[in-house]
Coordinates of C-alpha atoms in Angstrom, one line a residue:
X1 CA -29.3 -21.2 -61.5
X2 CA -28.4 -22.2 -57.9
X3 CA -27.6 -25.8 -57.1
X4 CA -26.7 -27.4 -53.8
X5 CA -26.2 -30.9 -52.5
X6 CA -29.9 -31.0 -51.6
X7 CA -31.1 -30.3 -55.1
X8 CA -31.3 -33.3 -57.4
X9 CA -31.5 -33.1 -61.2
X10 CA -32.3 -36.7 -61.8
X11 CA -33.7 -39.1 -59.2
X12 CA -32.4 -42.7 -59.7
X13 CA -35.8 -44.4 -59.2
X14 CA -37.3 -42.1 -61.9
X15 CA -34.4 -42.5 -64.3
X16 CA -36.2 -44.9 -66.6
X17 CA -39.1 -42.5 -66.9
X18 CA -36.8 -39.6 -67.5
X19 CA -34.8 -41.5 -70.1
X20 CA -37.9 -42.3 -72.0
X21 CA -38.9 -38.6 -72.0
X22 CA -35.5 -37.8 -73.4
X23 CA -35.7 -39.9 -76.5
X24 CA -39.2 -38.8 -77.5
X25 CA -37.6 -36.0 -79.4
X26 CA -39.5 -33.2 -77.6
X27 CA -39.3 -30.2 -79.8
X28 CA -38.6 -26.8 -78.3
X29 CA -40.2 -23.9 -80.1
X30 CA -37.2 -21.6 -80.7
X31 CA -36.3 -19.1 -83.4
X32 CA -34.4 -20.4 -86.3
X33 CA -31.4 -18.1 -86.0
X34 CA -31.8 -16.4 -82.6
X35 CA -31.6 -18.3 -79.4
X36 CA -33.0 -15.6 -77.2
X37 CA -36.2 -16.3 -75.3
X38 CA -39.0 -13.8 -74.6
X39 CA -37.9 -13.9 -70.9
X40 CA -34.9 -15.4 -69.3
X41 CA -35.5 -17.7 -66.4
X42 CA -33.7 -19.6 -63.7
X43 CA -34.4 -23.3 -63.3
X44 CA -35.0 -24.3 -59.7
X45 CA -34.6 -28.1 -59.3
X46 CA -36.5 -30.1 -56.7
X47 CA -35.4 -33.4 -55.4
X48 CA -39.0 -34.7 -55.3
X49 CA -39.5 -34.5 -59.1
X50 CA -37.6 -35.1 -62.3
X51 CA -39.2 -32.0 -63.8
X52 CA -37.7 -28.6 -63.8
X53 CA -39.4 -25.5 -62.7
X54 CA -38.7 -22.3 -64.5
X55 CA -38.9 -19.1 -62.5
X56 CA -39.0 -15.9 -64.6
X57 CA -37.9 -12.4 -63.7
X58 CA -41.4 -11.3 -63.2
X59 CA -41.8 -13.8 -60.3
X60 CA -44.1 -16.2 -62.2
X61 CA -43.1 -19.8 -62.7
X62 CA -44.1 -22.8 -64.8
X63 CA -43.3 -26.4 -65.2
X64 CA -41.7 -27.7 -68.4
X65 CA -43.1 -31.2 -69.1
X66 CA -41.3 -33.8 -71.1
X67 CA -38.0 -32.2 -70.5
X68 CA -35.4 -34.5 -69.1
X69 CA -33.0 -32.9 -66.7
X70 CA -29.3 -33.3 -66.6
X71 CA -28.1 -35.9 -64.1
X72 CA -26.8 -34.5 -60.8
X73 CA -23.6 -36.6 -61.2
X74 CA -22.9 -34.9 -64.5
X75 CA -23.2 -31.4 -63.0
X76 CA -21.2 -32.3 -59.9
X77 CA -18.4 -33.5 -62.2
X78 CA -18.6 -30.1 -64.0
X79 CA -18.0 -28.2 -60.8
X80 CA -15.5 -25.5 -61.7
X81 CA -13.4 -26.5 -58.7
X82 CA -12.7 -29.8 -60.6
X83 CA -10.9 -28.0 -63.4
X84 CA -7.6 -26.2 -63.4
X85 CA -8.4 -22.5 -64.1
X86 CA -5.3 -22.0 -66.3
X87 CA -5.2 -25.2 -68.4
X88 CA -9.0 -26.0 -68.1
X89 CA -8.0 -29.7 -67.6
X90 CA -9.5 -31.8 -64.8
X91 CA -7.7 -31.7 -61.5
X92 CA -9.8 -34.4 -59.8
X93 CA -8.2 -37.4 -61.6
X94 CA -6.2 -39.6 -59.2
X95 CA -2.8 -40.9 -60.3
X96 CA 0.6 -41.5 -58.8
X97 CA 2.6 -38.2 -58.7
X98 CA 5.8 -40.1 -59.4
X99 CA 5.1 -42.4 -62.3
X100 CA 1.7 -41.4 -63.4
X101 CA 0.0 -44.8 -62.9
X102 CA -3.7 -44.9 -62.1
X103 CA -4.8 -45.9 -58.5
X104 CA -5.6 -49.4 -57.6
X105 CA -9.2 -50.7 -57.4
X106 CA -8.9 -50.5 -53.6
X107 CA -7.9 -46.8 -53.8
X108 CA -10.8 -46.2 -56.1
X109 CA -13.2 -47.8 -53.7
X110 CA -11.7 -45.9 -50.7
X111 CA -12.0 -42.6 -52.5
X112 CA -14.7 -40.4 -51.0
X113 CA -17.9 -39.9 -53.0
X114 CA -17.8 -37.0 -55.5
X115 CA -20.2 -34.9 -53.5
X116 CA -18.0 -35.3 -50.4
X117 CA -14.7 -34.3 -52.1
X118 CA -15.6 -30.6 -52.2
X119 CA -17.7 -28.4 -50.0
X120 CA -21.4 -28.3 -50.7
X121 CA -21.5 -24.7 -51.6
X122 CA -24.0 -23.8 -54.3
X123 CA -22.8 -23.9 -57.9
X124 CA -24.2 -21.4 -60.4
X125 CA -24.8 -22.6 -64.0
X126 CA -25.9 -20.2 -66.7
X127 CA -29.2 -21.0 -68.4
X128 CA -27.4 -21.0 -71.8
X129 CA -24.9 -23.5 -70.5
X130 CA -27.6 -25.8 -69.3
X131 CA -29.5 -25.5 -72.6
X132 CA -26.3 -26.4 -74.6
X133 CA -25.6 -29.5 -72.7
X134 CA -29.3 -30.6 -72.6
X135 CA -29.6 -30.1 -76.3
X136 CA -26.6 -32.3 -77.0
X137 CA -27.8 -35.0 -74.6
X138 CA -31.3 -35.0 -76.1
X139 CA -29.9 -34.9 -79.6
X140 CA -33.2 -33.8 -81.2
X141 CA -32.7 -32.6 -84.8
X142 CA -35.1 -29.7 -84.2
X143 CA -32.7 -28.3 -81.6
X144 CA -30.0 -27.9 -84.3
X145 CA -31.6 -27.4 -87.7
X146 CA -34.3 -25.4 -89.4
X147 CA -35.2 -24.8 -93.0
X148 CA -34.7 -22.0 -95.6
X149 CA -36.2 -19.4 -95.8
X150 CA -35.6 -18.0 -92.4
X151 CA -37.9 -15.3 -91.0
X152 CA -36.0 -12.0 -91.8
X153 CA -32.7 -10.9 -93.2
X154 CA -32.2 -8.7 -90.2
X155 CA -31.9 -11.7 -88.0
X156 CA -29.4 -13.2 -90.3
X157 CA -27.2 -10.1 -90.0
X158 CA -27.5 -10.1 -86.2
X159 CA -24.1 -10.8 -84.7
X160 CA -24.7 -9.5 -81.2
X161 CA -26.9 -12.4 -80.1
X162 CA -24.3 -15.2 -80.7
X163 CA -26.1 -17.8 -78.6
X164 CA -25.6 -21.5 -78.5
X165 CA -29.0 -22.1 -80.1
X166 CA -28.2 -20.4 -83.4
X167 CA -29.4 -23.1 -85.8
X168 CA -28.0 -24.6 -89.0
X169 CA -30.3 -23.5 -91.9
X170 CA -30.9 -26.4 -94.4
X171 CA -31.2 -24.8 -97.8
X172 CA -32.7 -25.7 -101.2
X173 CA -34.2 -23.9 -104.2
X174 CA -31.2 -21.5 -104.4
X175 CA -30.2 -19.9 -107.6
X176 CA -27.2 -17.9 -108.8
X177 CA -29.3 -14.8 -108.9
X178 CA -30.3 -15.3 -105.3
X179 CA -26.9 -15.8 -103.8
X180 CA -25.5 -12.8 -105.8
X181 CA -28.3 -10.5 -104.6
X182 CA -26.8 -8.1 -102.0
X183 CA -30.2 -7.6 -100.4
X184 CA -31.4 -11.2 -100.3
X185 CA -28.3 -13.4 -100.2
X186 CA -27.4 -14.7 -96.7
X187 CA -24.0 -16.0 -97.9
X188 CA -22.6 -13.1 -100.0
X189 CA -19.5 -11.1 -98.9
X190 CA -17.1 -8.8 -100.5
X191 CA -13.4 -9.5 -99.9
X192 CA -12.4 -5.9 -99.1
X193 CA -15.2 -5.6 -96.5
X194 CA -13.8 -8.6 -94.7
X195 CA -10.1 -7.8 -94.6
X196 CA -10.5 -4.1 -94.0
X197 CA -13.0 -4.4 -91.2
X198 CA -11.0 -3.3 -88.1
X199 CA -13.8 -4.3 -85.7
X200 CA -14.0 -7.7 -87.3
X201 CA -17.8 -7.5 -87.4
X202 CA -17.8 -8.8 -91.0
X203 CA -15.5 -11.6 -90.0
X204 CA -17.9 -12.7 -87.3
X205 CA -20.8 -12.5 -89.8
X206 CA -18.8 -14.7 -92.1
X207 CA -18.3 -17.4 -89.4
X208 CA -21.9 -17.3 -88.5
X209 CA -23.1 -17.6 -92.1
X210 CA -20.7 -20.4 -92.7
X211 CA -21.9 -22.2 -89.6
X212 CA -25.6 -21.8 -90.7
X213 CA -25.3 -22.6 -94.4
X214 CA -22.1 -24.4 -94.9
X215 CA -21.4 -22.2 -98.0
X216 CA -20.1 -18.7 -98.5
X217 CA -19.5 -16.7 -101.6
X218 CA -16.8 -13.9 -101.5
X219 CA -16.5 -11.6 -104.5
X220 CA -13.6 -9.4 -105.5
X221 CA -10.9 -11.7 -104.2
X222 CA -7.4 -11.0 -105.6
X223 CA -6.4 -13.5 -108.3
X224 CA -2.9 -12.2 -109.2
X225 CA -0.4 -15.1 -109.1
X226 CA 3.1 -15.8 -110.4
X227 CA 2.3 -19.6 -110.6
X228 CA 0.7 -19.5 -114.1
X229 CA 2.8 -19.6 -117.2
X230 CA 2.1 -16.7 -119.4
X231 CA 1.1 -18.9 -122.3
X232 CA -1.9 -20.3 -120.5
X233 CA -3.3 -17.0 -119.3
X234 CA -6.1 -15.0 -120.9
X235 CA -5.9 -11.3 -121.3
X236 CA -8.1 -10.8 -118.3
X237 CA -5.9 -13.0 -116.2
X238 CA -2.8 -11.1 -117.3
X239 CA -4.4 -7.8 -116.4
X240 CA -5.1 -9.1 -112.9
X241 CA -1.4 -9.7 -112.3
X242 CA -1.0 -5.9 -111.6
X243 CA -2.8 -6.3 -108.3
X244 CA -0.6 -5.7 -105.2
X245 CA -2.1 -8.6 -103.2
X246 CA -1.5 -12.1 -104.5
X247 CA -4.1 -14.8 -104.7
X248 CA -2.0 -17.0 -102.4
X249 CA -2.0 -14.4 -99.7
X250 CA -5.8 -13.9 -100.0
X251 CA -6.5 -17.6 -99.7
X252 CA -4.2 -18.0 -96.7
X253 CA -5.8 -14.9 -95.1
X254 CA -9.3 -16.4 -95.4
X255 CA -8.1 -19.8 -94.2
X256 CA -6.7 -18.1 -91.0
X257 CA -10.1 -16.6 -90.4
X258 CA -12.1 -19.8 -90.5
X259 CA -9.5 -22.3 -89.3
X260 CA -6.2 -20.7 -88.2
X261 CA -4.0 -22.3 -91.0
X262 CA -4.2 -24.6 -94.1
X263 CA -4.4 -28.3 -93.7
X264 CA -1.5 -30.3 -95.1
X265 CA -2.7 -33.1 -97.5
X266 CA -1.3 -35.1 -100.4
X267 CA -2.1 -32.1 -102.6
X268 CA 0.3 -29.8 -100.7
X269 CA 1.0 -28.0 -97.4
X270 CA -0.6 -24.8 -98.4
X271 CA -2.2 -23.4 -101.5
X272 CA -2.9 -25.7 -104.5
X273 CA -4.3 -25.2 -108.0
X274 CA -6.3 -27.4 -110.2
X275 CA -6.7 -27.0 -113.9
X276 CA -7.4 -29.1 -117.0
X277 CA -3.6 -29.0 -117.8
X278 CA -1.9 -29.7 -114.5
X279 CA -1.2 -28.3 -111.1
X280 CA 0.6 -24.9 -111.7
X281 CA 1.1 -23.9 -108.1
X282 CA 4.2 -25.8 -107.2
X283 CA 7.8 -25.0 -106.1
X284 CA 10.9 -25.6 -108.2
X285 CA 13.2 -28.5 -107.1
X286 CA 16.9 -28.4 -107.1
X287 CA 17.4 -28.8 -110.9
X288 CA 14.9 -26.1 -111.7
X289 CA 12.1 -28.3 -112.9
X290 CA 8.6 -27.8 -111.7
X291 CA 7.9 -30.3 -108.9
X292 CA 4.2 -31.2 -109.0
X293 CA 2.1 -32.4 -106.1
X294 CA -0.4 -35.2 -106.5
X295 CA -2.6 -34.8 -109.5
X296 CA -4.1 -38.3 -109.3
X297 CA -7.7 -37.0 -109.3
X298 CA -10.4 -36.4 -111.8
X299 CA -10.5 -32.7 -110.8
X300 CA -7.4 -32.3 -113.1
X301 CA -9.4 -32.6 -116.3
X302 CA -12.3 -31.0 -118.2
X303 CA -15.1 -33.6 -117.7
X304 CA -18.0 -33.0 -115.5
X305 CA -17.7 -34.1 -111.8
X306 CA -20.7 -35.6 -109.9
X307 CA -21.5 -34.1 -106.5
X308 CA -19.2 -35.2 -103.8
X309 CA -17.3 -34.3 -100.7
X310 CA -13.5 -34.2 -100.8
X311 CA -11.0 -36.7 -99.3
X312 CA -13.5 -39.3 -98.2
X313 CA -10.5 -41.6 -98.1
X314 CA -9.0 -40.1 -94.9
X315 CA -10.3 -40.7 -91.4
X316 CA -11.3 -37.2 -90.7
X317 CA -11.9 -35.4 -94.1
X318 CA -11.2 -31.6 -94.3
X319 CA -13.7 -29.3 -92.7
X320 CA -13.4 -26.6 -95.3
X321 CA -12.4 -26.4 -99.0
X322 CA -11.6 -22.9 -100.3
X323 CA -12.1 -22.4 -104.1
X324 CA -10.9 -19.3 -105.8
X325 CA -11.7 -18.9 -109.4
X326 CA -8.6 -17.5 -111.0
X327 CA -9.4 -18.2 -114.7
X328 CA -12.9 -19.4 -115.7
X329 CA -13.3 -21.7 -118.7
X330 CA -13.6 -19.9 -122.0
X331 CA -16.6 -20.8 -124.2
X332 CA -15.0 -21.3 -127.6
X333 CA -17.7 -23.5 -129.1
X334 CA -21.1 -24.8 -128.3
X335 CA -20.9 -28.0 -126.3
X336 CA -24.5 -28.9 -126.6
X337 CA -25.1 -32.3 -128.0
X338 CA -27.8 -33.1 -130.5
X339 CA -29.8 -34.7 -127.8
X340 CA -30.0 -31.5 -125.7
X341 CA -32.7 -28.9 -126.3
X342 CA -32.3 -25.1 -126.2
X343 CA -33.4 -24.9 -122.6
X344 CA -30.4 -27.0 -121.4
X345 CA -27.6 -25.2 -119.7
X346 CA -24.6 -25.2 -122.0
X347 CA -21.7 -26.8 -120.0
X348 CA -18.9 -24.3 -119.5
X349 CA -17.5 -25.4 -116.2
X350 CA -20.3 -24.1 -114.0
X351 CA -19.9 -25.0 -110.3
X352 CA -22.6 -27.1 -108.6
X353 CA -23.3 -27.1 -104.8
X354 CA -25.8 -29.0 -102.6
X355 CA -26.6 -29.0 -98.9
X356 CA -25.9 -32.5 -97.8
X357 CA -27.7 -32.0 -94.5
X358 CA -30.8 -30.9 -96.4
X359 CA -30.5 -33.9 -98.7
X360 CA -30.2 -36.3 -95.7
X361 CA -33.2 -34.8 -93.9
X362 CA -35.2 -35.2 -97.1
X363 CA -34.2 -38.8 -97.3
X364 CA -35.1 -39.3 -93.7
X365 CA -38.6 -37.9 -94.5
X366 CA -39.2 -39.8 -97.7
X367 CA -37.4 -43.1 -97.0
X368 CA -36.5 -43.7 -93.3
X369 CA -35.2 -47.2 -94.1
X370 CA -32.8 -45.9 -96.7
X371 CA -31.6 -43.2 -94.3
X372 CA -31.0 -45.9 -91.6
X373 CA -29.1 -48.1 -94.0
X374 CA -26.8 -45.2 -95.3
X375 CA -26.3 -44.1 -91.7
X376 CA -25.4 -47.5 -90.3
X377 CA -23.4 -49.1 -93.2
X378 CA -19.6 -48.5 -93.2
X379 CA -18.3 -47.9 -96.7
X380 CA -14.7 -47.8 -97.8
X381 CA -13.1 -45.1 -99.9
X382 CA -9.6 -45.1 -101.5
X383 CA -7.1 -42.9 -103.2
X384 CA -3.9 -44.2 -104.9
X385 CA -1.2 -42.1 -106.5
X386 CA 1.5 -44.4 -107.9
X387 CA 3.7 -41.5 -108.9
X388 CA 3.8 -39.9 -105.5
X389 CA 3.6 -43.1 -103.5
X390 CA 0.2 -42.5 -101.8
X391 CA -2.3 -45.2 -100.9
X392 CA -5.1 -43.8 -98.6
X393 CA -8.2 -45.6 -97.4
X394 CA -10.8 -44.9 -94.8
X395 CA -14.3 -46.1 -93.8
X396 CA -17.4 -44.3 -92.8
X397 CA -21.2 -44.1 -93.5
X398 CA -22.5 -41.8 -96.2
X399 CA -24.7 -40.1 -93.5
X400 CA -23.1 -39.7 -90.1
X401 CA -25.8 -39.0 -87.5
X402 CA -26.1 -39.3 -83.7
X403 CA -27.6 -42.6 -82.7
X404 CA -30.5 -42.5 -80.3
X405 CA -32.4 -45.3 -78.6
X406 CA -35.5 -44.4 -80.7
X407 CA -33.6 -43.9 -84.0
X408 CA -31.3 -41.2 -85.4
X409 CA -30.6 -37.7 -84.1
X410 CA -29.1 -34.8 -86.0
X411 CA -26.8 -35.3 -88.9
X412 CA -23.2 -34.5 -88.1
X413 CA -21.4 -35.1 -91.4
X414 CA -21.6 -36.4 -95.0
X415 CA -19.1 -38.6 -96.6
X416 CA -20.0 -39.1 -100.3
X417 CA -17.8 -39.7 -103.4
X418 CA -18.9 -42.5 -105.7
X419 CA -15.7 -42.2 -107.7
X420 CA -13.6 -43.0 -104.7
X421 CA -16.0 -45.5 -103.1
X422 CA -14.9 -49.2 -103.2
X423 CA -17.2 -52.2 -103.5
X424 CA -19.2 -52.9 -100.4
X425 CA -18.9 -56.1 -98.2
X426 CA -21.8 -57.3 -96.1
X427 CA -21.2 -58.1 -92.4
X428 CA -19.2 -61.3 -92.0
X429 CA -21.6 -64.2 -91.4
X430 CA -21.4 -66.0 -88.0
X431 CA -21.9 -69.3 -89.8
X432 CA -21.1 -70.4 -93.3
X433 CA -24.3 -69.0 -94.7
X434 CA -24.4 -66.5 -97.6
X435 CA -28.1 -66.6 -98.1
X436 CA -28.5 -63.0 -96.9
X437 CA -25.9 -61.5 -99.2
X438 CA -28.4 -60.9 -102.0
X439 CA -30.7 -59.1 -99.5
X440 CA -27.8 -56.9 -98.3
X441 CA -26.8 -55.8 -101.8
X442 CA -30.4 -55.3 -103.0
X443 CA -31.3 -53.1 -100.0
X444 CA -28.0 -51.1 -100.1
X445 CA -28.4 -50.5 -103.9
X446 CA -32.0 -49.4 -103.3
X447 CA -31.0 -47.0 -100.5
X448 CA -28.2 -45.5 -102.6
X449 CA -30.6 -45.1 -105.5
X450 CA -33.0 -43.2 -103.2
X451 CA -30.1 -41.0 -102.2
X452 CA -29.1 -40.3 -105.8
X453 CA -32.7 -39.5 -106.6
X454 CA -32.5 -36.6 -104.2
X455 CA -29.1 -35.4 -105.3
X456 CA -30.2 -35.1 -109.0
X457 CA -33.2 -32.8 -108.2
X458 CA -32.9 -29.3 -109.6
X459 CA -34.3 -27.7 -106.5
X460 CA -31.5 -29.2 -104.4
X461 CA -28.7 -28.1 -106.7
X462 CA -27.2 -24.6 -106.8
X463 CA -25.6 -24.0 -110.2
X464 CA -23.5 -20.9 -110.5
X465 CA -21.0 -19.7 -113.1
X466 CA -18.1 -18.5 -111.0
X467 CA -16.4 -15.3 -112.2
X468 CA -12.8 -14.3 -111.9
X469 CA -12.3 -13.3 -108.2
X470 CA -15.2 -15.3 -106.9
X471 CA -14.1 -17.4 -103.8
X472 CA -16.4 -20.0 -102.4
X473 CA -15.9 -21.5 -98.9
X474 CA -17.5 -25.0 -98.7
X475 CA -18.1 -26.9 -95.5
X476 CA -16.7 -30.1 -96.8
X477 CA -18.4 -32.4 -94.3
X478 CA -21.7 -30.9 -95.0
X479 CA -22.0 -29.5 -98.6
X480 CA -21.1 -31.3 -101.7
X481 CA -19.6 -29.7 -104.8
X482 CA -19.3 -30.7 -108.5
X483 CA -19.0 -29.1 -111.9
X484 CA -20.2 -29.1 -115.5
X485 CA -17.9 -30.2 -118.3
X486 CA -16.1 -27.5 -120.3
X487 CA -14.0 -27.0 -123.4
X488 CA -10.3 -26.8 -122.5
X489 CA -8.9 -26.4 -126.0
X490 CA -8.0 -22.7 -125.7
X491 CA -7.2 -21.8 -122.1
X492 CA -7.4 -23.9 -119.0
X493 CA -9.9 -23.4 -116.3
X494 CA -7.8 -22.6 -113.2
X495 CA -9.0 -22.8 -109.6
X496 CA -6.7 -22.2 -106.6
X497 CA -7.4 -22.9 -103.0
X498 CA -6.6 -24.9 -99.8
X499 CA -8.1 -27.1 -97.2
X500 CA -8.8 -26.3 -93.5
X501 CA -9.1 -29.0 -90.9
X502 CA -12.5 -29.9 -89.3
X503 CA -11.1 -29.7 -85.8
X504 CA -9.8 -26.2 -86.6
X505 CA -13.1 -25.1 -88.0
X506 CA -15.0 -26.6 -85.0
X507 CA -12.7 -24.6 -82.7
X508 CA -13.5 -21.4 -84.5
X509 CA -17.3 -22.1 -84.2
X510 CA -17.1 -23.1 -80.5
X511 CA -15.1 -20.0 -79.8
X512 CA -17.8 -17.9 -81.4
X513 CA -20.5 -19.6 -79.3
X514 CA -22.1 -21.8 -81.9
X515 CA -23.5 -25.2 -80.9
X516 CA -23.2 -28.2 -83.1
X517 CA -23.9 -31.9 -82.3

């Protein structure tokens, strides 16, 4: 696309009209997983109109109504000449070269206008670049999300067309049989295929699937570890110790693929383990005693865990949680209560997963007021470990979404853990008037009940009995996880893993060309 000083993208006197078009949520008809269009065009912008004309390779052209164009000032500021080619930082920022202070207001006012600071030679912007920035500006959920099932499995396997319009697929009605089916599952991988792929095609597919679904299942992952005492290992676990590759190395290898390195948290700086006994993966201190990390969490037990995202009590929760099943729970007795019938799943530590983005969109559809309340109310979460000296707190809405003038745009993250959530406070009253407190609590309780009603639905929950060597990657700011209760009287259920930062995951996704709000 050619732009020059004579071509305007947004005329000031038409800005109000253009802005209104932007927030109407114009939906572009695109493929769910492939951003390729039937023909690639070049947009020619005319200073007499706020509409863009698309000229295709065959010479034909058409106008695209209701499409707001990016402001000329924005594109001028993105002129490649305004960025250092080696550091990619801006080079048009004025400051004192001696002490780094910004210029005075007089200096600012005396500065030539942006369009005069560089020559007016045409700038070329790729159509994909324009589409990416326009999608982010418009913030229409349909530009980022679509629903399972997607058209064909061949499109899911396509890694050559890594375009910015690859969409997140909101899933539901998933079963263990589906995600383990090699022909139908979009999230199933085999560990050896990933690490022994010299061309890294499988690694690229892994990143794409993780971006689209927020969940990946990797089978055949090494589980051998020296961190478990022999007395707590089953025979199957003991036999796995003969493997040359250790579980710790496999976990760190996967972490490097999706986020460079593990994230240091109160649970450790690398690989951790959780079990119904304690945390086994620790280092010895100077006197030879096992030095445990923080175990102040309900994960170190055998009770069921409600669906949640991890570490809601830090400002930016982890982007990824890696779960490697080292030793599943052993079913030594029936745990069905007298109130459960024969069709009820016997609890034996099954893992439960749910797409939080799909749940949020379902809530937006069924109860927009509840969606608005959970997206606009700051809620506080806390973690205290008296033994290790931790006291963490952070705030955020349950549903984090882009705010638009006409409502809410795409969902960007989920922060949900009722066990760590503290009591809510209404906004501080401007006057000594507490008459609205009851309304605040009643409405918030009703909104949270509507949210819980969606989370308890069977069609939203994927229940899977993880086997030894099953490794699950969970996008922690999107998908929730939980578990069934289990009997820990014989051998502990042992899961090892690590966290990866959200910034590191986002960097991997951007480097692979995936667009997210």
